[in-house]
mmCIF file of C-alpha atoms in Angstrom:
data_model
loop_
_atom_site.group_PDB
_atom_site.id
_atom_site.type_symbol
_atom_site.label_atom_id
_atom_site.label_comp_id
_atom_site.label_asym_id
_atom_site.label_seq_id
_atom_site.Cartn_x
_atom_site.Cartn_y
_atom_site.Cartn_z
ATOM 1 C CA UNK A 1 -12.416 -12.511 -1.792
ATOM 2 C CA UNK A 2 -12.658 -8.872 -2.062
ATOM 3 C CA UNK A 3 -9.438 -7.017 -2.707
ATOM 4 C CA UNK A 4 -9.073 -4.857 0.195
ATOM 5 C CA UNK A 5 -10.238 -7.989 2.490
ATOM 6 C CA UNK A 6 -7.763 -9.896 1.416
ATOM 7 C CA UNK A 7 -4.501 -7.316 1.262
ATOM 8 C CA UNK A 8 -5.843 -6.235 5.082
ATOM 9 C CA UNK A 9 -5.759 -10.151 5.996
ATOM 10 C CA UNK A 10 -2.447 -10.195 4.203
ATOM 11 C CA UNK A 11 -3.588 -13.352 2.373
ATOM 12 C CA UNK A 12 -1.638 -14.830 -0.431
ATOM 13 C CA UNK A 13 -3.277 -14.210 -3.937
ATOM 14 C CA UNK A 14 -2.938 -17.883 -4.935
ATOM 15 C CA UNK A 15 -3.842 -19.815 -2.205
ATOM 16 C CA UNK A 16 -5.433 -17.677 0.209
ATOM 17 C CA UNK A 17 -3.490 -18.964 3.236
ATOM 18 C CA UNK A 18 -2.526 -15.300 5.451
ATOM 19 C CA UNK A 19 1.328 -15.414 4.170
ATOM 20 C CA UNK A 20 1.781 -12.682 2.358
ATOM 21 C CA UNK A 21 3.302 -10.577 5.242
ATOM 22 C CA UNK A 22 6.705 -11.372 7.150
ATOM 23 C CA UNK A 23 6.390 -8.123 9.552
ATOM 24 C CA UNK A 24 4.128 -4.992 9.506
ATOM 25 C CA UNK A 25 4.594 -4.171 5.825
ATOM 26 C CA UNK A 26 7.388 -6.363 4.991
ATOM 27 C CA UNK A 27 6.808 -9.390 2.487
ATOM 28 C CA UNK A 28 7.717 -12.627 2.888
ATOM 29 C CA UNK A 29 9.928 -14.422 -0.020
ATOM 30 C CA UNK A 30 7.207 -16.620 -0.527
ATOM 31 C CA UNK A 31 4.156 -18.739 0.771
ATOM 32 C CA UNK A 32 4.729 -21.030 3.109
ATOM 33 C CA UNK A 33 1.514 -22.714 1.990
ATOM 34 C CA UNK A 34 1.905 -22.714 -1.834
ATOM 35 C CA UNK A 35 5.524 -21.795 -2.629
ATOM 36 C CA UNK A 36 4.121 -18.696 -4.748
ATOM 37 C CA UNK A 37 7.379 -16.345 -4.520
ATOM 38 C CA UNK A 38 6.578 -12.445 -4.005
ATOM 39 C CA UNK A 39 9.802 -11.672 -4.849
ATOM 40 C CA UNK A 40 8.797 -11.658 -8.383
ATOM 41 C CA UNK A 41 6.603 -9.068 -8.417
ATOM 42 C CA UNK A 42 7.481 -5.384 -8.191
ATOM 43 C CA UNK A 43 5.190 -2.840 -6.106
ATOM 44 C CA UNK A 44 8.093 -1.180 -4.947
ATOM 45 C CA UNK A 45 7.380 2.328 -3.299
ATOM 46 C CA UNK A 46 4.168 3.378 -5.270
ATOM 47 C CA UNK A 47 1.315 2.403 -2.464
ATOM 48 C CA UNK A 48 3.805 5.100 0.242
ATOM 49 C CA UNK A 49 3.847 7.611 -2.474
ATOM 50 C CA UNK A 50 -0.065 8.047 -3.339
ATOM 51 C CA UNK A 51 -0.932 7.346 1.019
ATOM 52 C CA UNK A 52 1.246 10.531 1.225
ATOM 53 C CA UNK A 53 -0.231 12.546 -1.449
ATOM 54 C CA UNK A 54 -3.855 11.262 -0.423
ATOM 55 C CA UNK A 55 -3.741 11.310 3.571
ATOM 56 C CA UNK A 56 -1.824 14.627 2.921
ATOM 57 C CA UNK A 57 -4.486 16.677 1.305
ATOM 58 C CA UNK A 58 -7.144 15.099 3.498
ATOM 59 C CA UNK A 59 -4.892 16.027 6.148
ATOM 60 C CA UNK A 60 -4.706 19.807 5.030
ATOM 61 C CA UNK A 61 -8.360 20.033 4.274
ATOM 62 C CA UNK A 62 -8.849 19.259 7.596
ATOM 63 C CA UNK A 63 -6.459 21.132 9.204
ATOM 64 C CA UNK A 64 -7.657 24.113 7.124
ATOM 65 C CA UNK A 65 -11.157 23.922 8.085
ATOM 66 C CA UNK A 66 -10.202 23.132 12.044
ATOM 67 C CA UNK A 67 -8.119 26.554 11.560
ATOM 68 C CA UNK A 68 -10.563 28.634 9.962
ATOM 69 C CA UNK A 69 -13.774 27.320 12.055
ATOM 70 C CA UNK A 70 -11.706 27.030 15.833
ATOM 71 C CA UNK A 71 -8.527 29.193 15.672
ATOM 72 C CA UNK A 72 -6.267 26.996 17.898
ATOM 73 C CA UNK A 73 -2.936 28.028 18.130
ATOM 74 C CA UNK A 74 -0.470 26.531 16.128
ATOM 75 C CA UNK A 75 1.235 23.411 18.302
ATOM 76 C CA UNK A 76 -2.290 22.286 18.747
ATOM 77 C CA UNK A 77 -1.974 21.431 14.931
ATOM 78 C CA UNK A 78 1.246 19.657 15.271
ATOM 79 C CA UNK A 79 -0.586 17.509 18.239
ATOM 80 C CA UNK A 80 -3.434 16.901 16.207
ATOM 81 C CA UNK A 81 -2.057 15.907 12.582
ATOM 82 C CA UNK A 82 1.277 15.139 12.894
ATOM 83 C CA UNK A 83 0.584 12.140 14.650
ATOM 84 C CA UNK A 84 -2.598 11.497 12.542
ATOM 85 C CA UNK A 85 -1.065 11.536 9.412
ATOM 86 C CA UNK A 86 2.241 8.896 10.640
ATOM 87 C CA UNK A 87 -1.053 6.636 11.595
ATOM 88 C CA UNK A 88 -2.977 6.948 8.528
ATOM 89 C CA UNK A 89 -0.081 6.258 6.286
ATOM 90 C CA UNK A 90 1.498 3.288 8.389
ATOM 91 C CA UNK A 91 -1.853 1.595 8.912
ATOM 92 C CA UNK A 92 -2.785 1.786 5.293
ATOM 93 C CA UNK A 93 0.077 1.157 3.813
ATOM 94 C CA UNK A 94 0.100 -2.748 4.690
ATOM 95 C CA UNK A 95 -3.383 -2.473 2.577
ATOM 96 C CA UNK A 96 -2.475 -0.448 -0.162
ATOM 97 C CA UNK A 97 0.934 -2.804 -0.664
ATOM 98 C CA UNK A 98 -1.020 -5.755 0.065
ATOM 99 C CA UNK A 99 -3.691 -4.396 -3.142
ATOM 100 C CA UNK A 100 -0.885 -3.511 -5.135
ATOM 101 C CA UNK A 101 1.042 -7.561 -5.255
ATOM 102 C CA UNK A 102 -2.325 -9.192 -5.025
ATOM 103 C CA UNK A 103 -3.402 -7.281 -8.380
ATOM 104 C CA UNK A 104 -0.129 -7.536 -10.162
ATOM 105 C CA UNK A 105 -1.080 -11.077 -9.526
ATOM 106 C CA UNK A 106 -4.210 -11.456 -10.663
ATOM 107 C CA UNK A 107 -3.399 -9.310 -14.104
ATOM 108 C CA UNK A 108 -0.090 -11.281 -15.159
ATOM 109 C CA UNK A 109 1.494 -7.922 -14.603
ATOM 110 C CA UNK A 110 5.399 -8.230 -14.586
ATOM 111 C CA UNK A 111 8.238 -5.899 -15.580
ATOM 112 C CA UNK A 112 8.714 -4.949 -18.978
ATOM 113 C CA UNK A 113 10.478 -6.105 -21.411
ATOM 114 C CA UNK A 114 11.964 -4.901 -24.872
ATOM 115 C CA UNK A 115 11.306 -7.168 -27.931
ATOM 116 C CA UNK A 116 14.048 -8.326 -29.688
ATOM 117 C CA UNK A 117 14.783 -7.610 -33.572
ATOM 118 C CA UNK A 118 12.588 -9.920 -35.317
ATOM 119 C CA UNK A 119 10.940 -11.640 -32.828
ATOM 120 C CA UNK A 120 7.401 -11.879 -32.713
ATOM 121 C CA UNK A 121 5.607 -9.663 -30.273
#
């Protein structure tokens, strides 16, 4: 299944079953369906990050072109893109965490580790 499909569905990456999600954008410890734990993997606060820095210049482009082309005065802005960028951010995020475990996943990715002298690498 497509990536974004499946993180918006909030589908496990293992079995597929829609368990991935406790709450909104909260994990749950693991599948109900295959016992795959996502406590293991780490996407931590990356996926809020980039939304921010993303929706945020998309945000300002916009605003800067409704400011240059209409001229409305300034609480008109606040109105307009303080409430669309809370909504852009919060309804993405679910997809962008969702992306973020489902790839670490599918890579093998897991938290590094330092070798140990003399062991093989």
């Amino acid at each position: 299944m497509p990536l974004l499909i499946a993180s918006a569905r909030g589908l496990c990456p293992q079995c597929g079953q829609p368990t991935l999600f406790a709450a909104t954008v909260r994990f749950s410890k693991d599948c109900r369906a295959c016992g795959l734990s996502f406590a293991q993997f780490n996407v931590g606060d990356g996926p809020a990050a980039f939304l921010i820095l993303i929706v945020g210049a998309l945000v300002t482009a916009l605003a800067v072109i409704t400011e240059v082309k209409a001229h409305p005065p300034f609480w008109l802005h606040i109105l307009l893109w303080l409430p669309l960028t809370i909504v852009a951010v919060m309804g993405l995020l679910r997809i962008a965490k969702g992306a973020l475990l489902i790839l670490e996943y599918r890579n093998k990715a897991r938290e590094g580790t330092l070798a140990r002298p003399g062991s093989a690498s």
